[in-house]
């Protein structure tokens, strides 16, 4: 679905950002264009401002934020401002920001220097597993850890299923589940946060597919297809793992795998047919 857009064009803000000390001291003019991505249909049908984003308030918020903070780079100003807007306005799904610096001190004739970025909320699906100690406590702790972060919104968590170990079978049974989140984190940033949660749970990586207090994996991230040495999305083992597909069916049965072009429900049915042979 394509988002609707509210545009604030060339808002003038006098603020203190720049590499040179005099820029931070004396300040200068910046021009900010903000394209706010959201669904405006309910506001359009009801003529109710509370169902949209008030562009006057957003303009004041942009001005206040840029005047209350100082950054050396306009890249940093844009990044932090984008996150601030997305966290402040619940209806806002994406924001494209262009920050122009018309008085850039480069010693050459130019009209302006600018940085333009687009940021927004992303849908990710995560797998949770544990087969050491208080398994449920470790899974609940991971959900709570993620839920405490402002850049993560937990939308759904499956029930926990007790499953037989996969790969290395001479270990205790697992407790497994899946969750759907909205996040501002990029894939590698999300992976780092999941590793932090595992470390908090005392996980030690001593044996591949061995016992663990907590195991967290990124299953899907929007429709992203990524294949790197240390991160593959969608997770390559999804179609083979009943303990992933069963809890995923609870929370997203009709999610379509971007490579297999099959829904989660269909993938589970395929796997069960194979296992029955």
PDB file of C-alpha atoms in Angstrom:
ATOM      1  CA  UNK A   1       0.000   0.000   0.000  1.00  0.00           C
ATOM      2  CA  UNK A   2       1.342   3.415  -0.991  1.00  0.00           C
ATOM      3  CA  UNK A   3       1.252   5.909   1.838  1.00  0.00           C
ATOM      4  CA  UNK A   4      -0.334   9.344   1.579  1.00  0.00           C
ATOM      5  CA  UNK A   5       1.933  12.311   2.151  1.00  0.00           C
ATOM      6  CA  UNK A   6       1.889  15.670   3.902  1.00  0.00           C
ATOM      7  CA  UNK A   7       4.730  17.951   2.800  1.00  0.00           C
ATOM      8  CA  UNK A   8       6.305  20.809   4.726  1.00  0.00           C
ATOM      9  CA  UNK A   9       8.450  22.676   2.196  1.00  0.00           C
ATOM     10  CA  UNK A  10      11.535  24.736   3.070  1.00  0.00           C
ATOM     11  CA  UNK A  11      10.795  25.500   6.716  1.00  0.00           C
ATOM     12  CA  UNK A  12      13.369  28.106   7.794  1.00  0.00           C
ATOM     13  CA  UNK A  13      15.166  27.310  11.045  1.00  0.00           C
ATOM     14  CA  UNK A  14      18.015  29.285  12.581  1.00  0.00           C
ATOM     15  CA  UNK A  15      20.135  26.779  14.490  1.00  0.00           C
ATOM     16  CA  UNK A  16      23.670  25.821  15.508  1.00  0.00           C
ATOM     17  CA  UNK A  17      25.014  22.887  13.521  1.00  0.00           C
ATOM     18  CA  UNK A  18      28.361  22.533  11.805  1.00  0.00           C
ATOM     19  CA  UNK A  19      31.934  21.295  12.016  1.00  0.00           C
ATOM     20  CA  UNK A  20      33.445  24.721  12.621  1.00  0.00           C
ATOM     21  CA  UNK A  21      33.225  26.289  16.100  1.00  0.00           C
ATOM     22  CA  UNK A  22      31.813  29.557  14.751  1.00  0.00           C
ATOM     23  CA  UNK A  23      28.898  27.642  13.230  1.00  0.00           C
ATOM     24  CA  UNK A  24      28.043  26.225  16.641  1.00  0.00           C
ATOM     25  CA  UNK A  25      28.455  29.620  18.293  1.00  0.00           C
ATOM     26  CA  UNK A  26      26.939  32.054  15.819  1.00  0.00           C
ATOM     27  CA  UNK A  27      24.459  29.728  14.147  1.00  0.00           C
ATOM     28  CA  UNK A  28      23.047  29.901  10.635  1.00  0.00           C
ATOM     29  CA  UNK A  29      19.923  29.372   8.565  1.00  0.00           C
ATOM     30  CA  UNK A  30      18.745  25.898   7.571  1.00  0.00           C
ATOM     31  CA  UNK A  31      15.893  24.962   5.251  1.00  0.00           C
ATOM     32  CA  UNK A  32      13.973  21.816   6.139  1.00  0.00           C
ATOM     33  CA  UNK A  33      11.600  19.924   3.875  1.00  0.00           C
ATOM     34  CA  UNK A  34       9.674  17.115   5.569  1.00  0.00           C
ATOM     35  CA  UNK A  35       7.526  14.617   3.688  1.00  0.00           C
ATOM     36  CA  UNK A  36       5.330  12.818   6.194  1.00  0.00           C
ATOM     37  CA  UNK A  37       4.101   9.376   5.141  1.00  0.00           C
ATOM     38  CA  UNK A  38       0.837   8.214   6.706  1.00  0.00           C
ATOM     39  CA  UNK A  39      -2.703   7.110   5.911  1.00  0.00           C
ATOM     40  CA  UNK A  40      -4.857  10.242   5.666  1.00  0.00           C
ATOM     41  CA  UNK A  41      -8.065   8.540   4.500  1.00  0.00           C
ATOM     42  CA  UNK A  42      -9.809   8.537   7.893  1.00  0.00           C
ATOM     43  CA  UNK A  43      -8.984  12.211   8.364  1.00  0.00           C
ATOM     44  CA  UNK A  44     -10.149  12.981   4.834  1.00  0.00           C
ATOM     45  CA  UNK A  45     -13.471  11.199   5.290  1.00  0.00           C
ATOM     46  CA  UNK A  46     -14.185  12.562   8.767  1.00  0.00           C
ATOM     47  CA  UNK A  47     -12.606  16.034   8.485  1.00  0.00           C
ATOM     48  CA  UNK A  48     -11.091  15.257  11.900  1.00  0.00           C
ATOM     49  CA  UNK A  49      -7.575  16.600  12.540  1.00  0.00           C
ATOM     50  CA  UNK A  50      -6.945  14.063  15.331  1.00  0.00           C
ATOM     51  CA  UNK A  51      -6.885  11.348  12.652  1.00  0.00           C
ATOM     52  CA  UNK A  52      -3.996  13.000  10.856  1.00  0.00           C
ATOM     53  CA  UNK A  53      -0.728  14.729  11.721  1.00  0.00           C
ATOM     54  CA  UNK A  54      -0.946  18.466  12.433  1.00  0.00           C
ATOM     55  CA  UNK A  55       1.628  20.022  10.094  1.00  0.00           C
ATOM     56  CA  UNK A  56       1.745  23.186  12.186  1.00  0.00           C
ATOM     57  CA  UNK A  57       2.695  21.200  15.274  1.00  0.00           C
ATOM     58  CA  UNK A  58       5.243  19.199  13.278  1.00  0.00           C
ATOM     59  CA  UNK A  59       6.797  22.413  11.980  1.00  0.00           C
ATOM     60  CA  UNK A  60       7.106  23.734  15.529  1.00  0.00           C
ATOM     61  CA  UNK A  61       8.562  20.390  16.670  1.00  0.00           C
ATOM     62  CA  UNK A  62      11.187  20.442  13.901  1.00  0.00           C
ATOM     63  CA  UNK A  63      12.156  23.994  14.799  1.00  0.00           C
ATOM     64  CA  UNK A  64      12.372  23.249  18.518  1.00  0.00           C
ATOM     65  CA  UNK A  65      14.399  20.065  18.031  1.00  0.00           C
ATOM     66  CA  UNK A  66      16.963  21.637  15.710  1.00  0.00           C
ATOM     67  CA  UNK A  67      17.357  24.663  17.976  1.00  0.00           C
ATOM     68  CA  UNK A  68      17.712  22.624  21.188  1.00  0.00           C
ATOM     69  CA  UNK A  69      20.374  20.259  19.820  1.00  0.00           C
ATOM     70  CA  UNK A  70      23.752  20.840  18.200  1.00  0.00           C
ATOM     71  CA  UNK A  71      25.366  18.469  15.720  1.00  0.00           C
ATOM     72  CA  UNK A  72      28.560  18.758  13.719  1.00  0.00           C
ATOM     73  CA  UNK A  73      27.034  17.009  10.711  1.00  0.00           C
ATOM     74  CA  UNK A  74      23.704  17.737   9.076  1.00  0.00           C
ATOM     75  CA  UNK A  75      23.631  13.959   8.467  1.00  0.00           C
ATOM     76  CA  UNK A  76      23.397  13.522  12.247  1.00  0.00           C
ATOM     77  CA  UNK A  77      20.811  16.301  12.566  1.00  0.00           C
ATOM     78  CA  UNK A  78      18.643  14.651   9.913  1.00  0.00           C
ATOM     79  CA  UNK A  79      19.003  11.163  11.433  1.00  0.00           C
ATOM     80  CA  UNK A  80      18.129  12.237  14.953  1.00  0.00           C
ATOM     81  CA  UNK A  81      15.286  14.489  13.824  1.00  0.00           C
ATOM     82  CA  UNK A  82      13.734  11.726  11.714  1.00  0.00           C
ATOM     83  CA  UNK A  83      13.776   9.306  14.653  1.00  0.00           C
ATOM     84  CA  UNK A  84      12.350  11.971  16.969  1.00  0.00           C
ATOM     85  CA  UNK A  85       9.413  12.647  14.630  1.00  0.00           C
ATOM     86  CA  UNK A  86       8.653   8.954  14.141  1.00  0.00           C
ATOM     87  CA  UNK A  87       8.647   8.386  17.897  1.00  0.00           C
ATOM     88  CA  UNK A  88       6.611  11.517  18.631  1.00  0.00           C
ATOM     89  CA  UNK A  89       3.764  11.085  16.126  1.00  0.00           C
ATOM     90  CA  UNK A  90       2.070   7.694  16.382  1.00  0.00           C
ATOM     91  CA  UNK A  91       0.303   7.942  13.015  1.00  0.00           C
ATOM     92  CA  UNK A  92       3.528   8.710  11.177  1.00  0.00           C
ATOM     93  CA  UNK A  93       4.875   5.667   9.316  1.00  0.00           C
ATOM     94  CA  UNK A  94       7.686   7.199   7.264  1.00  0.00           C
ATOM     95  CA  UNK A  95       9.426  10.532   7.028  1.00  0.00           C
ATOM     96  CA  UNK A  96      11.640  11.924   4.296  1.00  0.00           C
ATOM     97  CA  UNK A  97      13.760  14.834   5.469  1.00  0.00           C
ATOM     98  CA  UNK A  98      15.898  17.197   3.450  1.00  0.00           C
ATOM     99  CA  UNK A  99      18.010  19.628   5.453  1.00  0.00           C
ATOM    100  CA  UNK A 100      19.583  22.347   3.334  1.00  0.00           C
ATOM    101  CA  UNK A 101      22.494  24.489   4.433  1.00  0.00           C
ATOM    102  CA  UNK A 102      22.485  27.593   2.191  1.00  0.00           C
ATOM    103  CA  UNK A 103      25.353  29.280   4.024  1.00  0.00           C
ATOM    104  CA  UNK A 104      27.719  26.314   3.970  1.00  0.00           C
ATOM    105  CA  UNK A 105      31.278  27.653   4.568  1.00  0.00           C
ATOM    106  CA  UNK A 106      33.058  25.961   1.674  1.00  0.00           C
ATOM    107  CA  UNK A 107      34.683  29.049   0.171  1.00  0.00           C
ATOM    108  CA  UNK A 108      33.139  28.435  -3.237  1.00  0.00           C
ATOM    109  CA  UNK A 109      30.018  29.775  -4.967  1.00  0.00           C
ATOM    110  CA  UNK A 110      27.041  27.466  -4.440  1.00  0.00           C
ATOM    111  CA  UNK A 111      23.339  27.740  -3.720  1.00  0.00           C
ATOM    112  CA  UNK A 112      23.040  25.171  -0.978  1.00  0.00           C
ATOM    113  CA  UNK A 113      24.334  21.896   0.442  1.00  0.00           C
ATOM    114  CA  UNK A 114      21.764  19.377   1.613  1.00  0.00           C
ATOM    115  CA  UNK A 115      21.232  15.901   3.040  1.00  0.00           C
ATOM    116  CA  UNK A 116      18.075  13.914   2.265  1.00  0.00           C
ATOM    117  CA  UNK A 117      17.085  10.720   4.091  1.00  0.00           C
ATOM    118  CA  UNK A 118      14.013   8.522   4.369  1.00  0.00           C
ATOM    119  CA  UNK A 119      13.309   6.617   7.568  1.00  0.00           C
ATOM    120  CA  UNK A 120      10.316   4.691   8.843  1.00  0.00           C
ATOM    121  CA  UNK A 121       8.843   1.770  10.726  1.00  0.00           C
ATOM    122  CA  UNK A 122       9.629  -1.716   9.464  1.00  0.00           C
ATOM    123  CA  UNK A 123       7.814  -4.990  10.117  1.00  0.00           C
ATOM    124  CA  UNK A 124      10.024  -7.820  11.339  1.00  0.00           C
ATOM    125  CA  UNK A 125       9.272 -11.354  12.478  1.00  0.00           C
ATOM    126  CA  UNK A 126      11.508 -12.967  15.081  1.00  0.00           C
ATOM    127  CA  UNK A 127      11.960 -16.518  16.316  1.00  0.00           C
ATOM    128  CA  UNK A 128      12.543 -17.216  20.013  1.00  0.00           C
ATOM    129  CA  UNK A 129      13.897 -20.405  21.545  1.00  0.00           C
ATOM    130  CA  UNK A 130      15.310 -21.761  24.807  1.00  0.00           C
ATOM    131  CA  UNK A 131      16.217 -25.186  26.192  1.00  0.00           C
ATOM    132  CA  UNK A 132      18.170 -24.389  29.338  1.00  0.00           C
ATOM    133  CA  UNK A 133      16.982 -23.363  32.804  1.00  0.00           C
ATOM    134  CA  UNK A 134      13.679 -21.551  33.144  1.00  0.00           C
ATOM    135  CA  UNK A 135      12.839 -21.548  29.440  1.00  0.00           C
ATOM    136  CA  UNK A 136       9.659 -19.513  29.668  1.00  0.00           C
ATOM    137  CA  UNK A 137      11.370 -16.902  31.806  1.00  0.00           C
ATOM    138  CA  UNK A 138      14.094 -16.491  29.192  1.00  0.00           C
ATOM    139  CA  UNK A 139      11.549 -16.059  26.389  1.00  0.00           C
ATOM    140  CA  UNK A 140       9.418 -13.677  28.448  1.00  0.00           C
ATOM    141  CA  UNK A 141      12.566 -11.763  29.337  1.00  0.00           C
ATOM    142  CA  UNK A 142      13.469 -11.350  25.667  1.00  0.00           C
ATOM    143  CA  UNK A 143       9.995 -10.022  24.862  1.00  0.00           C
ATOM    144  CA  UNK A 144      10.227  -7.590  27.782  1.00  0.00           C
ATOM    145  CA  UNK A 145      13.757  -6.498  26.782  1.00  0.00           C
ATOM    146  CA  UNK A 146      12.620  -5.619  23.273  1.00  0.00           C
ATOM    147  CA  UNK A 147       9.417  -4.013  24.531  1.00  0.00           C
ATOM    148  CA  UNK A 148      11.380  -1.563  26.663  1.00  0.00           C
ATOM    149  CA  UNK A 149      13.073  -0.050  23.608  1.00  0.00           C
ATOM    150  CA  UNK A 150      11.404   3.045  22.105  1.00  0.00           C
ATOM    151  CA  UNK A 151      12.497   1.961  18.605  1.00  0.00           C
ATOM    152  CA  UNK A 152      10.639  -1.357  18.870  1.00  0.00           C
ATOM    153  CA  UNK A 153       6.870  -1.884  19.053  1.00  0.00           C
ATOM    154  CA  UNK A 154       5.710  -5.399  19.840  1.00  0.00           C
ATOM    155  CA  UNK A 155       2.571  -6.247  17.905  1.00  0.00           C
ATOM    156  CA  UNK A 156       1.978  -9.971  18.407  1.00  0.00           C
ATOM    157  CA  UNK A 157       3.592 -12.844  20.293  1.00  0.00           C
ATOM    158  CA  UNK A 158       2.672 -16.460  19.633  1.00  0.00           C
ATOM    159  CA  UNK A 159       2.096 -19.020  22.334  1.00  0.00           C
ATOM    160  CA  UNK A 160       5.170 -21.027  23.307  1.00  0.00           C
ATOM    161  CA  UNK A 161       5.449 -24.548  21.926  1.00  0.00           C
ATOM    162  CA  UNK A 162       7.537 -27.368  23.375  1.00  0.00           C
ATOM    163  CA  UNK A 163       9.513 -28.957  20.538  1.00  0.00           C
ATOM    164  CA  UNK A 164      12.142 -31.588  20.018  1.00  0.00           C
ATOM    165  CA  UNK A 165      15.714 -30.369  19.426  1.00  0.00           C
ATOM    166  CA  UNK A 166      16.696 -29.714  15.821  1.00  0.00           C
ATOM    167  CA  UNK A 167      20.058 -30.592  14.281  1.00  0.00           C
ATOM    168  CA  UNK A 168      21.770 -31.778  17.485  1.00  0.00           C
ATOM    169  CA  UNK A 169      19.299 -34.112  19.201  1.00  0.00           C
ATOM    170  CA  UNK A 170      21.165 -35.113  22.379  1.00  0.00           C
ATOM    171  CA  UNK A 171      19.837 -32.189  24.420  1.00  0.00           C
ATOM    172  CA  UNK A 172      16.720 -31.092  26.260  1.00  0.00           C
ATOM    173  CA  UNK A 173      13.509 -30.111  24.480  1.00  0.00           C
ATOM    174  CA  UNK A 174      13.031 -26.504  23.396  1.00  0.00           C
ATOM    175  CA  UNK A 175      10.419 -23.906  24.108  1.00  0.00           C
ATOM    176  CA  UNK A 176       9.847 -21.950  20.886  1.00  0.00           C
ATOM    177  CA  UNK A 177       7.766 -19.007  19.781  1.00  0.00           C
ATOM    178  CA  UNK A 178       7.590 -16.177  17.247  1.00  0.00           C
ATOM    179  CA  UNK A 179       6.783 -12.494  17.425  1.00  0.00           C
ATOM    180  CA  UNK A 180       5.936  -9.642  15.093  1.00  0.00           C
ATOM    181  CA  UNK A 181       7.410  -6.233  15.783  1.00  0.00           C
ATOM    182  CA  UNK A 182       7.568  -2.787  14.255  1.00  0.00           C
ATOM    183  CA  UNK A 183      11.036  -1.291  14.450  1.00  0.00           C
ATOM    184  CA  UNK A 184      13.057   1.732  13.394  1.00  0.00           C
ATOM    185  CA  UNK A 185      16.217  -0.388  13.492  1.00  0.00           C
ATOM    186  CA  UNK A 186      17.985  -1.439  10.301  1.00  0.00           C
ATOM    187  CA  UNK A 187      18.570  -5.214   9.940  1.00  0.00           C
ATOM    188  CA  UNK A 188      22.097  -5.267  11.335  1.00  0.00           C
ATOM    189  CA  UNK A 189      21.110  -2.914  14.142  1.00  0.00           C
ATOM    190  CA  UNK A 190      18.232  -5.236  15.021  1.00  0.00           C
ATOM    191  CA  UNK A 191      20.621  -8.209  14.957  1.00  0.00           C
ATOM    192  CA  UNK A 192      22.915  -6.404  17.418  1.00  0.00           C
ATOM    193  CA  UNK A 193      19.973  -5.797  19.763  1.00  0.00           C
ATOM    194  CA  UNK A 194      19.004  -9.488  19.599  1.00  0.00           C
ATOM    195  CA  UNK A 195      22.590 -10.432  20.486  1.00  0.00           C
ATOM    196  CA  UNK A 196      22.390  -8.059  23.459  1.00  0.00           C
ATOM    197  CA  UNK A 197      19.250  -9.831  24.653  1.00  0.00           C
ATOM    198  CA  UNK A 198      20.969 -13.225  24.290  1.00  0.00           C
ATOM    199  CA  UNK A 199      23.997 -11.995  26.229  1.00  0.00           C
ATOM    200  CA  UNK A 200      21.736 -10.638  28.961  1.00  0.00           C
ATOM    201  CA  UNK A 201      20.250 -14.136  29.225  1.00  0.00           C
ATOM    202  CA  UNK A 202      23.746 -15.587  29.657  1.00  0.00           C
ATOM    203  CA  UNK A 203      23.950 -17.340  26.321  1.00  0.00           C
ATOM    204  CA  UNK A 204      27.308 -18.945  25.520  1.00  0.00           C
ATOM    205  CA  UNK A 205      28.012 -20.032  21.931  1.00  0.00           C
ATOM    206  CA  UNK A 206      29.969 -23.214  22.620  1.00  0.00           C
ATOM    207  CA  UNK A 207      28.372 -25.620  20.140  1.00  0.00           C
ATOM    208  CA  UNK A 208      26.534 -25.066  16.867  1.00  0.00           C
ATOM    209  CA  UNK A 209      22.828 -25.855  17.399  1.00  0.00           C
ATOM    210  CA  UNK A 210      23.729 -26.808  20.963  1.00  0.00           C
ATOM    211  CA  UNK A 211      21.907 -26.001  24.232  1.00  0.00           C
ATOM    212  CA  UNK A 212      21.186 -22.343  24.841  1.00  0.00           C
ATOM    213  CA  UNK A 213      19.429 -20.143  27.345  1.00  0.00           C
ATOM    214  CA  UNK A 214      18.086 -17.929  24.589  1.00  0.00           C
ATOM    215  CA  UNK A 215      18.168 -18.001  20.815  1.00  0.00           C
ATOM    216  CA  UNK A 216      16.756 -15.110  18.781  1.00  0.00           C
ATOM    217  CA  UNK A 217      16.647 -15.005  14.979  1.00  0.00           C
ATOM    218  CA  UNK A 218      15.358 -12.565  12.387  1.00  0.00           C
ATOM    219  CA  UNK A 219      12.945 -14.493  10.181  1.00  0.00           C
ATOM    220  CA  UNK A 220      11.599 -11.730   7.948  1.00  0.00           C
ATOM    221  CA  UNK A 221      12.226  -8.005   7.640  1.00  0.00           C
ATOM    222  CA  UNK A 222       9.604  -6.368   5.417  1.00  0.00           C
ATOM    223  CA  UNK A 223      10.077  -8.018   2.006  1.00  0.00           C
ATOM    224  CA  UNK A 224      13.853  -7.723   2.244  1.00  0.00           C
ATOM    225  CA  UNK A 225      16.017 -10.372   0.621  1.00  0.00           C
ATOM    226  CA  UNK A 226      19.552 -10.221   2.052  1.00  0.00           C
ATOM    227  CA  UNK A 227      22.364 -12.727   1.757  1.00  0.00           C
ATOM    228  CA  UNK A 228      25.528 -11.934   3.677  1.00  0.00           C
ATOM    229  CA  UNK A 229      28.010 -14.152   5.491  1.00  0.00           C
ATOM    230  CA  UNK A 230      26.646 -13.144   8.902  1.00  0.00           C
ATOM    231  CA  UNK A 231      22.998 -12.400   8.097  1.00  0.00           C
ATOM    232  CA  UNK A 232      20.533 -14.009   5.693  1.00  0.00           C
ATOM    233  CA  UNK A 233      16.945 -12.727   5.403  1.00  0.00           C
ATOM    234  CA  UNK A 234      14.527 -14.460   5.099  1.00  0.00           C
ATOM    235  CA  UNK A 235      16.067 -17.001   7.446  1.00  0.00           C
ATOM    236  CA  UNK A 236      17.073 -19.903   5.169  1.00  0.00           C
ATOM    237  CA  UNK A 237      15.799 -22.622   7.530  1.00  0.00           C
ATOM    238  CA  UNK A 238      12.200 -21.365   7.747  1.00  0.00           C
ATOM    239  CA  UNK A 239      10.675 -23.901   5.301  1.00  0.00           C
ATOM    240  CA  UNK A 240      12.372 -26.796   7.152  1.00  0.00           C
ATOM    241  CA  UNK A 241      11.392 -25.928  10.721  1.00  0.00           C
ATOM    242  CA  UNK A 242       8.042 -26.925  12.161  1.00  0.00           C
ATOM    243  CA  UNK A 243       8.968 -25.155  15.393  1.00  0.00           C
ATOM    244  CA  UNK A 244       9.139 -21.874  13.438  1.00  0.00           C
ATOM    245  CA  UNK A 245       6.217 -22.383  11.074  1.00  0.00           C
ATOM    246  CA  UNK A 246       3.707 -23.484  13.741  1.00  0.00           C
ATOM    247  CA  UNK A 247       4.028 -20.358  15.914  1.00  0.00           C
ATOM    248  CA  UNK A 248       4.281 -18.202  12.780  1.00  0.00           C
ATOM    249  CA  UNK A 249       0.928 -19.564  11.612  1.00  0.00           C
ATOM    250  CA  UNK A 250      -0.580 -18.229  14.843  1.00  0.00           C
ATOM    251  CA  UNK A 251       0.498 -14.651  14.136  1.00  0.00           C
ATOM    252  CA  UNK A 252       0.868 -14.408  10.332  1.00  0.00           C
ATOM    253  CA  UNK A 253      -0.647 -17.393   8.490  1.00  0.00           C
ATOM    254  CA  UNK A 254      -0.976 -15.536   5.187  1.00  0.00           C
ATOM    255  CA  UNK A 255       2.389 -13.795   5.165  1.00  0.00           C
ATOM    256  CA  UNK A 256       4.009 -14.619   1.814  1.00  0.00           C
ATOM    257  CA  UNK A 257       7.624 -15.773   1.757  1.00  0.00           C
ATOM    258  CA  UNK A 258       9.354 -13.346  -0.664  1.00  0.00           C
ATOM    259  CA  UNK A 259      11.449 -16.120  -2.259  1.00  0.00           C
ATOM    260  CA  UNK A 260       9.207 -19.189  -2.037  1.00  0.00           C
ATOM    261  CA  UNK A 261       6.048 -17.218  -2.938  1.00  0.00           C
ATOM    262  CA  UNK A 262       4.108 -19.425  -0.521  1.00  0.00           C
ATOM    263  CA  UNK A 263       2.220 -18.343   2.574  1.00  0.00           C
ATOM    264  CA  UNK A 264       3.394 -19.475   6.001  1.00  0.00           C
ATOM    265  CA  UNK A 265       0.338 -21.702   6.218  1.00  0.00           C
ATOM    266  CA  UNK A 266       1.197 -23.316   2.874  1.00  0.00           C
ATOM    267  CA  UNK A 267       4.833 -23.827   3.885  1.00  0.00           C
ATOM    268  CA  UNK A 268       3.714 -25.627   7.049  1.00  0.00           C
ATOM    269  CA  UNK A 269       1.351 -27.820   5.044  1.00  0.00           C
ATOM    270  CA  UNK A 270       4.171 -28.592   2.575  1.00  0.00           C
ATOM    271  CA  UNK A 271       6.509 -29.570   5.415  1.00  0.00           C
ATOM    272  CA  UNK A 272       3.921 -31.793   7.065  1.00  0.00           C
ATOM    273  CA  UNK A 273       3.306 -33.612   3.778  1.00  0.00           C
ATOM    274  CA  UNK A 274       7.026 -34.202   3.385  1.00  0.00           C
ATOM    275  CA  UNK A 275       7.344 -35.480   6.964  1.00  0.00           C
ATOM    276  CA  UNK A 276       4.407 -37.856   6.398  1.00  0.00           C
ATOM    277  CA  UNK A 277       6.103 -39.617   3.487  1.00  0.00           C
TER     278      UNK A 277
END
